[in-house]
Short mmCIF file of C-alpha atoms and ligand atoms in Angstrom, two decimals:
data_model
loop_
_atom_site.label_atom_id
_atom_site.label_comp_id
_atom_site.label_asym_id
_atom_site.label_seq_id
_atom_site.Cartn_x
_atom_site.Cartn_y
_atom_site.Cartn_z
CA MET Y 1320 112.83 133.35 13.64
CA HIS Y 1321 113.35 136.16 11.97
CA GLN Y 1322 116.46 135.04 10.01
CA THR Y 1323 117.23 138.29 8.00
CA THR Y 1324 117.75 140.06 11.71
CA PHE Y 1325 119.33 137.29 14.41
CA SER Y 1326 121.83 135.54 11.98
CA ASN Y 1327 123.92 137.20 12.68
CA LEU Y 1328 124.05 137.74 16.78
CA ALA Y 1329 127.18 137.37 18.13
CA LEU Y 1330 124.53 135.76 20.88
CA PRO Y 1331 121.16 134.77 21.39
CA VAL Y 1332 120.67 138.46 23.44
CA ILE Y 1333 118.63 141.71 24.04
CA VAL Y 1334 119.62 144.35 26.30
CA ALA Y 1335 116.07 145.59 27.25
CA PRO Y 1336 115.26 149.15 26.94
CA MET Y 1337 115.15 150.54 30.04
CA PHE Y 1338 113.27 154.17 31.74
CA LEU Y 1339 116.38 157.10 32.58
CA VAL Y 1340 118.60 154.07 31.98
CA SER Y 1341 118.24 153.30 27.82
CA GLY Y 1342 121.02 155.64 25.73
CA PRO Y 1343 122.15 155.87 22.20
CA ASP Y 1344 125.32 154.94 23.92
CA LEU Y 1345 124.79 151.86 25.35
CA VAL Y 1346 122.99 150.62 22.42
CA ILE Y 1347 125.99 151.58 20.30
CA GLN Y 1348 128.19 149.46 22.09
CA CYS Y 1349 125.64 146.23 21.97
CA CYS Y 1350 125.55 146.43 18.40
CA ARG Y 1351 128.66 146.79 17.84
CA SER Y 1352 129.21 142.77 19.79
CA GLY Y 1353 126.84 141.38 18.01
CA ILE Y 1354 123.64 142.00 20.65
CA VAL Y 1355 120.51 143.62 20.07
CA GLY Y 1356 120.20 146.91 22.30
CA SER Y 1357 117.49 148.70 22.13
CA PHE Y 1358 116.39 152.86 24.20
CA PRO Y 1359 112.69 153.83 25.21
CA VAL Y 1360 111.43 156.45 23.35
CA LEU Y 1361 110.29 158.18 26.39
CA ASN Y 1362 113.82 158.83 27.46
CA GLN Y 1363 114.14 161.92 25.31
CA ARG Y 1364 110.87 164.90 26.54
CA THR Y 1365 110.43 164.85 23.12
CA THR Y 1366 109.47 163.17 19.49
CA GLU Y 1367 112.73 165.53 18.22
CA GLY Y 1368 115.17 163.54 20.23
CA VAL Y 1369 113.74 160.38 19.74
CA ASP Y 1370 114.92 161.61 15.94
CA ARG Y 1371 117.80 162.92 16.71
CA TRP Y 1372 118.85 159.08 18.82
CA LEU Y 1373 118.06 157.36 15.68
CA THR Y 1374 119.79 159.21 13.31
CA GLU Y 1375 123.17 158.95 15.98
CA ILE Y 1376 122.16 155.00 16.30
CA GLU Y 1377 122.38 154.59 12.13
CA GLU Y 1378 124.78 156.86 11.25
CA SER Y 1379 127.59 154.61 14.25
CA LEU Y 1380 126.23 151.99 12.87
CA VAL Y 1381 127.08 149.22 10.38
CA GLU Y 1382 125.96 146.67 8.48
CA GLN Y 1383 126.93 143.73 10.60
CA ASP Y 1384 126.33 145.21 13.98
CA ALA Y 1385 123.37 143.82 15.71
CA PRO Y 1386 119.72 144.96 14.96
CA PHE Y 1387 119.21 147.69 17.56
CA ALA Y 1388 115.02 147.95 18.84
CA VAL Y 1389 113.31 150.95 20.18
CA ASN Y 1390 110.77 150.71 22.96
CA LEU Y 1391 106.87 151.98 22.59
CA ILE Y 1392 104.98 151.80 26.05
CA VAL Y 1393 101.58 151.92 24.23
CA HIS Y 1394 99.31 152.61 26.99
CA LYS Y 1395 96.65 155.20 27.02
CA THR Y 1396 98.53 157.98 28.50
CA ASN Y 1397 101.02 157.68 26.59
CA HIS Y 1398 100.15 160.53 24.50
CA ARG Y 1399 102.91 160.51 22.71
CA LEU Y 1400 102.41 157.28 20.75
CA GLU Y 1401 101.20 158.77 17.49
CA ALA Y 1402 104.13 161.08 16.59
CA ASP Y 1403 107.46 158.74 18.49
CA LEU Y 1404 105.79 155.49 15.75
CA ASN Y 1405 105.74 158.18 12.45
CA VAL Y 1406 109.29 158.65 14.34
CA VAL Y 1407 110.32 155.26 14.03
CA VAL Y 1408 108.62 154.30 11.23
CA ASP Y 1409 110.66 157.06 9.30
CA HIS Y 1410 113.53 155.34 10.83
CA LYS Y 1411 112.67 151.71 9.33
CA VAL Y 1412 113.44 150.94 13.37
CA PRO Y 1413 114.67 146.82 12.79
CA ILE Y 1414 112.90 146.15 15.71
CA VAL Y 1415 110.36 146.95 18.03
CA ILE Y 1416 109.47 146.78 21.44
CA THR Y 1417 105.31 147.39 22.81
CA SER Y 1418 104.78 146.79 26.35
CA LEU Y 1419 101.31 147.65 28.37
CA GLY Y 1420 98.81 147.42 25.47
CA ALA Y 1421 99.37 145.60 21.95
CA ALA Y 1422 97.77 147.41 18.76
CA LYS Y 1423 96.60 146.36 15.92
CA GLU Y 1424 97.69 149.74 14.89
CA VAL Y 1425 100.78 150.07 15.89
CA VAL Y 1426 101.81 146.84 15.05
CA ASP Y 1427 100.92 146.85 11.37
CA ALA Y 1428 102.94 149.90 10.75
CA ILE Y 1429 106.07 148.14 11.63
CA HIS Y 1430 104.90 145.73 9.55
CA SER Y 1431 104.66 148.56 6.48
CA TYR Y 1432 107.59 148.69 6.04
CA GLY Y 1433 109.43 145.06 7.28
CA GLY Y 1434 110.50 145.15 11.08
CA ILE Y 1435 109.92 143.41 13.72
CA VAL Y 1436 107.16 144.04 16.77
CA PHE Y 1437 107.70 142.21 20.18
CA HIS Y 1438 105.49 142.17 23.20
CA ASP Y 1439 106.48 142.07 26.23
CA VAL Y 1440 104.08 140.15 28.38
CA THR Y 1441 103.17 138.57 32.48
CA THR Y 1442 100.58 136.46 32.04
CA THR Y 1443 99.02 134.38 29.06
CA ARG Y 1444 96.18 136.54 28.87
CA PHE Y 1445 98.08 139.34 27.30
CA ALA Y 1446 100.09 137.47 25.34
CA GLU Y 1447 96.78 136.19 23.52
CA LYS Y 1448 96.14 139.15 23.07
CA ALA Y 1449 98.97 140.35 21.34
CA LEU Y 1450 99.18 136.80 19.67
CA THR Y 1451 95.53 139.20 18.30
CA ALA Y 1452 97.23 141.82 17.59
CA GLY Y 1453 99.79 140.82 15.10
CA VAL Y 1454 102.91 141.34 17.79
CA ASP Y 1455 105.66 139.18 15.35
CA GLY Y 1456 107.39 137.31 19.46
CA LEU Y 1457 106.19 138.02 23.15
CA ILE Y 1458 108.44 138.57 25.56
CA ALA Y 1459 107.95 136.90 29.19
CA VAL Y 1460 108.66 138.98 31.67
CA CYS Y 1461 108.77 136.28 34.80
CA ALA Y 1462 109.01 137.17 38.77
CA GLY Y 1463 112.29 138.33 40.28
CA ALA Y 1464 113.38 141.47 36.27
CA GLY Y 1465 113.72 144.72 36.36
CA GLY Y 1466 111.29 147.12 36.10
CA HIS Y 1467 107.72 145.81 35.95
CA ALA Y 1468 108.02 142.62 36.37
CA GLY Y 1469 105.34 139.46 36.32
CA THR Y 1470 105.08 136.72 38.96
CA TYR Y 1471 105.95 133.48 37.31
CA ASN Y 1472 107.67 131.15 36.99
CA PRO Y 1473 109.99 131.47 34.01
CA PHE Y 1474 109.41 127.09 32.63
CA ALA Y 1475 106.03 127.22 33.44
CA PHE Y 1476 105.99 130.50 31.81
CA ILE Y 1477 108.06 129.89 29.04
CA ASP Y 1478 105.53 126.57 27.45
CA GLU Y 1479 102.03 128.13 28.48
CA LEU Y 1480 103.59 130.90 25.76
CA LYS Y 1481 104.93 127.73 23.50
CA SER Y 1482 102.13 126.41 23.76
CA LEU Y 1483 100.24 129.07 22.28
CA THR Y 1484 102.49 130.11 19.41
CA ASP Y 1485 105.36 129.83 17.12
CA LYS Y 1486 106.92 132.78 17.21
CA PRO Y 1487 109.71 133.94 19.10
CA ILE Y 1488 109.74 133.64 22.73
CA ILE Y 1489 111.94 135.81 24.14
CA ALA Y 1490 113.19 135.11 28.81
CA SER Y 1491 113.38 137.90 30.77
CA GLY Y 1492 114.21 138.28 34.58
CA CYS Y 1493 117.19 137.84 36.48
CA ILE Y 1494 119.61 136.74 33.23
CA SER Y 1495 122.50 137.53 34.32
CA SER Y 1496 125.48 135.22 33.43
CA GLY Y 1497 125.88 133.59 29.74
CA ALA Y 1498 125.29 130.17 31.69
CA SER Y 1499 121.41 132.05 32.55
CA ILE Y 1500 121.51 132.55 28.74
CA LEU Y 1501 121.93 130.02 27.95
CA ALA Y 1502 119.60 128.15 30.08
CA ALA Y 1503 116.89 129.92 28.50
CA GLN Y 1504 117.55 128.37 25.33
CA ALA Y 1505 117.70 125.24 26.99
CA ALA Y 1506 113.76 126.47 28.51
CA GLY Y 1507 112.55 126.91 24.70
CA ALA Y 1508 113.25 130.55 25.08
CA ASP Y 1509 114.43 131.51 21.68
CA LEU Y 1510 116.76 134.60 22.91
CA ALA Y 1511 116.92 136.22 26.46
CA TYR Y 1512 116.48 139.13 27.56
CA MET Y 1513 119.23 141.30 29.72
CA GLY Y 1514 118.37 144.30 31.74
CA THR Y 1515 119.58 145.34 35.35
CA ARG Y 1516 122.68 143.87 33.98
CA PHE Y 1517 123.77 146.62 31.61
CA ILE Y 1518 121.79 149.21 34.61
CA ALA Y 1519 126.45 149.28 36.03
CA THR Y 1520 127.73 150.53 32.54
CA LYS Y 1521 130.12 153.32 31.66
CA GLU Y 1522 127.69 153.83 28.46
CA SER Y 1523 123.95 153.97 30.98
CA LEU Y 1524 122.22 157.53 31.66
CA ALA Y 1525 122.63 155.71 35.14
CA GLY Y 1526 124.29 158.28 37.68
CA ALA Y 1527 126.52 156.87 39.60
CA ASP Y 1528 124.70 156.83 43.30
CA TYR Y 1529 121.96 154.71 41.48
CA LYS Y 1530 125.92 151.75 40.19
CA ALA Y 1531 126.75 151.85 43.38
CA MET Y 1532 123.39 150.63 45.31
CA LEU Y 1533 123.68 147.73 42.79
CA ILE Y 1534 127.26 146.94 43.31
CA GLY Y 1535 126.05 146.82 47.26
CA SER Y 1536 122.72 145.21 46.30
CA SER Y 1537 121.51 141.14 46.04
CA ALA Y 1538 118.43 139.57 45.78
CA LYS Y 1539 117.18 140.24 48.94
CA ASP Y 1540 117.15 143.65 48.61
CA ILE Y 1541 115.06 143.54 45.75
CA VAL Y 1542 110.86 144.52 46.65
CA TYR Y 1543 108.09 144.63 44.84
CA THR Y 1544 104.95 146.85 44.53
CA PRO Y 1545 102.55 148.52 43.03
CA LYS Y 1546 102.95 151.34 45.08
CA ILE Y 1547 106.19 153.56 44.16
CA SER Y 1548 104.53 153.57 39.68
CA GLY Y 1549 101.00 152.30 40.23
CA VAL Y 1550 101.65 149.13 38.28
CA ASN Y 1551 103.69 146.14 39.89
CA ALA Y 1552 107.47 146.05 39.51
CA ASN Y 1553 110.47 146.16 41.95
CA PHE Y 1554 112.83 148.23 43.06
CA LEU Y 1555 115.52 148.22 46.04
CA GLU Y 1556 114.65 148.32 48.96
CA PRO Y 1557 117.28 150.91 49.90
CA SER Y 1558 116.05 153.88 47.41
CA ILE Y 1559 112.85 153.39 48.73
CA ARG Y 1560 114.30 153.36 52.74
CA GLY Y 1561 116.45 156.68 52.02
CA GLY Y 1562 113.75 158.57 50.26
CA GLY Y 1563 111.95 158.43 53.64
CA ILE Y 1564 109.36 155.95 51.94
CA ASP Y 1565 107.00 154.22 54.04
CA LEU Y 1566 105.09 151.84 51.84
CA THR Y 1567 103.13 150.36 54.83
CA THR Y 1568 101.61 153.89 54.60
CA LEU Y 1569 101.52 154.71 50.45
CA ASP Y 1570 98.51 154.21 48.26
CA VAL Y 1571 99.00 152.66 45.05
CA PRO Y 1572 98.96 155.25 42.56
CA THR Y 1573 97.54 155.60 38.75
CA MET Y 1574 99.68 155.33 36.13
CA ASN Y 1575 100.35 157.14 33.77
CA ALA Y 1576 103.06 157.00 31.72
CA GLU Y 1577 103.73 160.70 31.71
CA THR Y 1578 104.09 161.50 34.84
CA GLU Y 1579 106.66 159.12 35.57
CA LEU Y 1580 108.52 161.62 33.34
CA SER Y 1581 107.92 164.78 35.30
CA GLY Y 1582 110.49 166.16 37.92
CA ASP Y 1583 107.49 165.62 40.10
CA SER Y 1584 108.14 161.74 40.21
CA LYS Y 1585 110.21 159.80 42.57
CA ALA Y 1586 109.83 156.61 40.51
CA TRP Y 1587 112.69 155.64 38.75
CA LYS Y 1588 114.68 158.88 38.76
CA ASP Y 1589 115.03 158.35 42.87
CA ILE Y 1590 113.11 155.09 43.69
CA TRP Y 1591 115.60 152.55 41.91
CA SER Y 1592 114.58 149.41 39.76
CA ALA Y 1593 116.54 146.94 39.39
CA GLY Y 1594 115.68 142.71 39.32
CA GLN Y 1595 117.03 140.51 41.69
CA GLY Y 1596 119.57 138.88 39.19
CA VAL Y 1597 121.70 142.13 40.49
CA GLY Y 1598 123.87 140.31 42.81
CA ALA Y 1599 125.88 139.36 39.34
CA ILE Y 1600 126.96 143.72 39.36
CA SER Y 1601 130.36 143.59 41.20
CA ASP Y 1602 131.26 147.48 39.31
CA VAL Y 1603 130.57 149.88 36.82
CA ALA Y 1604 131.97 148.23 33.27
CA LEU Y 1605 133.11 149.18 29.36
CA THR Y 1606 129.44 147.26 27.78
CA LYS Y 1607 131.33 145.84 25.34
CA ASP Y 1608 133.58 143.61 28.30
CA ILE Y 1609 130.25 142.67 29.86
CA ILE Y 1610 129.33 141.12 26.58
CA THR Y 1611 132.73 140.12 26.12
CA ASN Y 1612 132.33 138.11 29.49
CA LEU Y 1613 129.19 136.32 28.98
CA LYS Y 1614 130.84 135.09 25.41
CA SER Y 1615 133.22 132.79 27.39
CA GLU Y 1616 130.47 132.54 30.55
CA TYR Y 1617 128.76 130.65 27.62
CA ARG Y 1618 130.95 128.28 25.60
CA GLN Y 1619 131.30 127.06 29.03
CA ALA Y 1620 128.51 127.02 29.80
CA LEU Y 1621 127.97 124.81 27.22
CA ASP Y 1622 131.07 123.06 27.65
CA LYS Y 1623 129.77 122.06 30.90
CA LEU Y 1624 126.32 121.34 29.91
CA ASN Y 1625 128.19 119.06 27.36
CA GLN Y 1626 129.88 117.03 29.52
CA SER Y 1627 127.64 115.97 32.57
CA ALA Y 1628 125.47 114.99 29.59
CA ARG Y 1629 127.10 112.08 28.45
CA ALA Y 1630 126.98 111.41 31.70
CA TYR Y 1631 122.65 109.80 30.58
CA ARG Y 1632 122.28 107.31 28.74
C1 FMN M 1227 114.93 150.53 35.43
C2 FMN M 1227 114.55 149.75 34.29
C3 FMN M 1227 114.21 150.47 33.50
C4 FMN M 1227 112.75 149.33 32.32
N1 FMN M 1227 112.48 150.42 32.29
C5 FMN M 1227 111.53 149.64 30.87
C6 FMN M 1227 111.00 150.49 30.18
O1 FMN M 1227 111.17 151.67 30.11
N2 FMN M 1227 110.25 149.34 28.85
C7 FMN M 1227 110.39 148.26 29.25
O2 FMN M 1227 109.15 147.37 28.40
N3 FMN M 1227 110.77 147.13 30.65
C8 FMN M 1227 111.29 148.56 30.90
N4 FMN M 1227 112.10 147.57 32.44
C9 FMN M 1227 111.91 145.86 32.34
C10 FMN M 1227 113.19 145.65 30.51
O3 FMN M 1227 113.11 145.23 29.85
C11 FMN M 1227 113.33 143.83 31.22
O4 FMN M 1227 111.95 143.27 30.86
C12 FMN M 1227 113.80 143.69 32.71
O5 FMN M 1227 115.46 144.75 33.57
C13 FMN M 1227 114.73 142.48 32.27
O6 FMN M 1227 114.82 141.96 33.81
P1 FMN M 1227 116.18 142.01 34.34
O7 FMN M 1227 116.33 143.61 35.46
O8 FMN M 1227 116.12 140.99 35.40
O9 FMN M 1227 117.61 141.23 33.43
C14 FMN M 1227 113.29 149.06 33.16
C15 FMN M 1227 113.99 147.40 34.26
C16 FMN M 1227 114.47 148.29 34.54
C17 FMN M 1227 115.78 147.76 35.17
#
């Protein structure tokens, strides 16, 4: 584990980058409360905009705060990758999360200034490719996660990834409580990756209707389909129905990182994503209050576990 980057965290948590959801306010509040905040660079329409957001985040944080991360989509359809990467390197962003593809040139560019790279994986084959590209840790995106989710159970997937590498493993999928953060560690992960729990925050960029739908939803409302974005992802069924979309008659579109951003695409903008942990959301809260709760839930879960462990020889 990279000690300098993670030694001052209040909880072993990265708040995941979320398309059209995460911006500087969410990142800053996470880092000030002692957990890693992140945003996908594509949440800014231009590379100049990414530069402005990075400056705003850097100027708002002090040394004692947790480090922050950005997400780069490493995919042939993302024509902004090179320009965005240059800005990330100029700002010496401490942690870079790559998804959809792992490339040695990208990893080398981030290593050149001492940054670290975590890569999002849903299968062991993708993990092997990422390790060959030189990434510093693997994000195990398991079944039920928000966004582009995998299908593996975390117990199986974390163990498989640990058999491949000693590098940090970050568990992703349905982690919504302090007890689940502890469970991720107990299962062998070094850090927990939380997305959905932070969409219904005052600081997120999500609209009021999206946040209200999260409050009214539970695991039964989550649909796993490739038909919205071209890659298997979890979406809120009421937003699919509300958009008049009949999944049975849709073909799977071709994944395109750039057209998903344009006004023509319904994916993410009108069809809203969430993971199966959505049932934990009951209001639109301040990010710092959610993190305060997570810290006390984590402590309580640890005490309870220590107590029950004493019963076994
Ligand atoms: C609305 C939404 C948008 C997302 N967008 C991205 C993204 O742009 N890049 C990325 O790497 N992951 C993205 N994710 C996936 C998260 O990074 C993470 O794997 C997931 O949210 C964790 O599962 P959870 O939501 O159940 O906590 C997104 C997730 C959600 C819910």
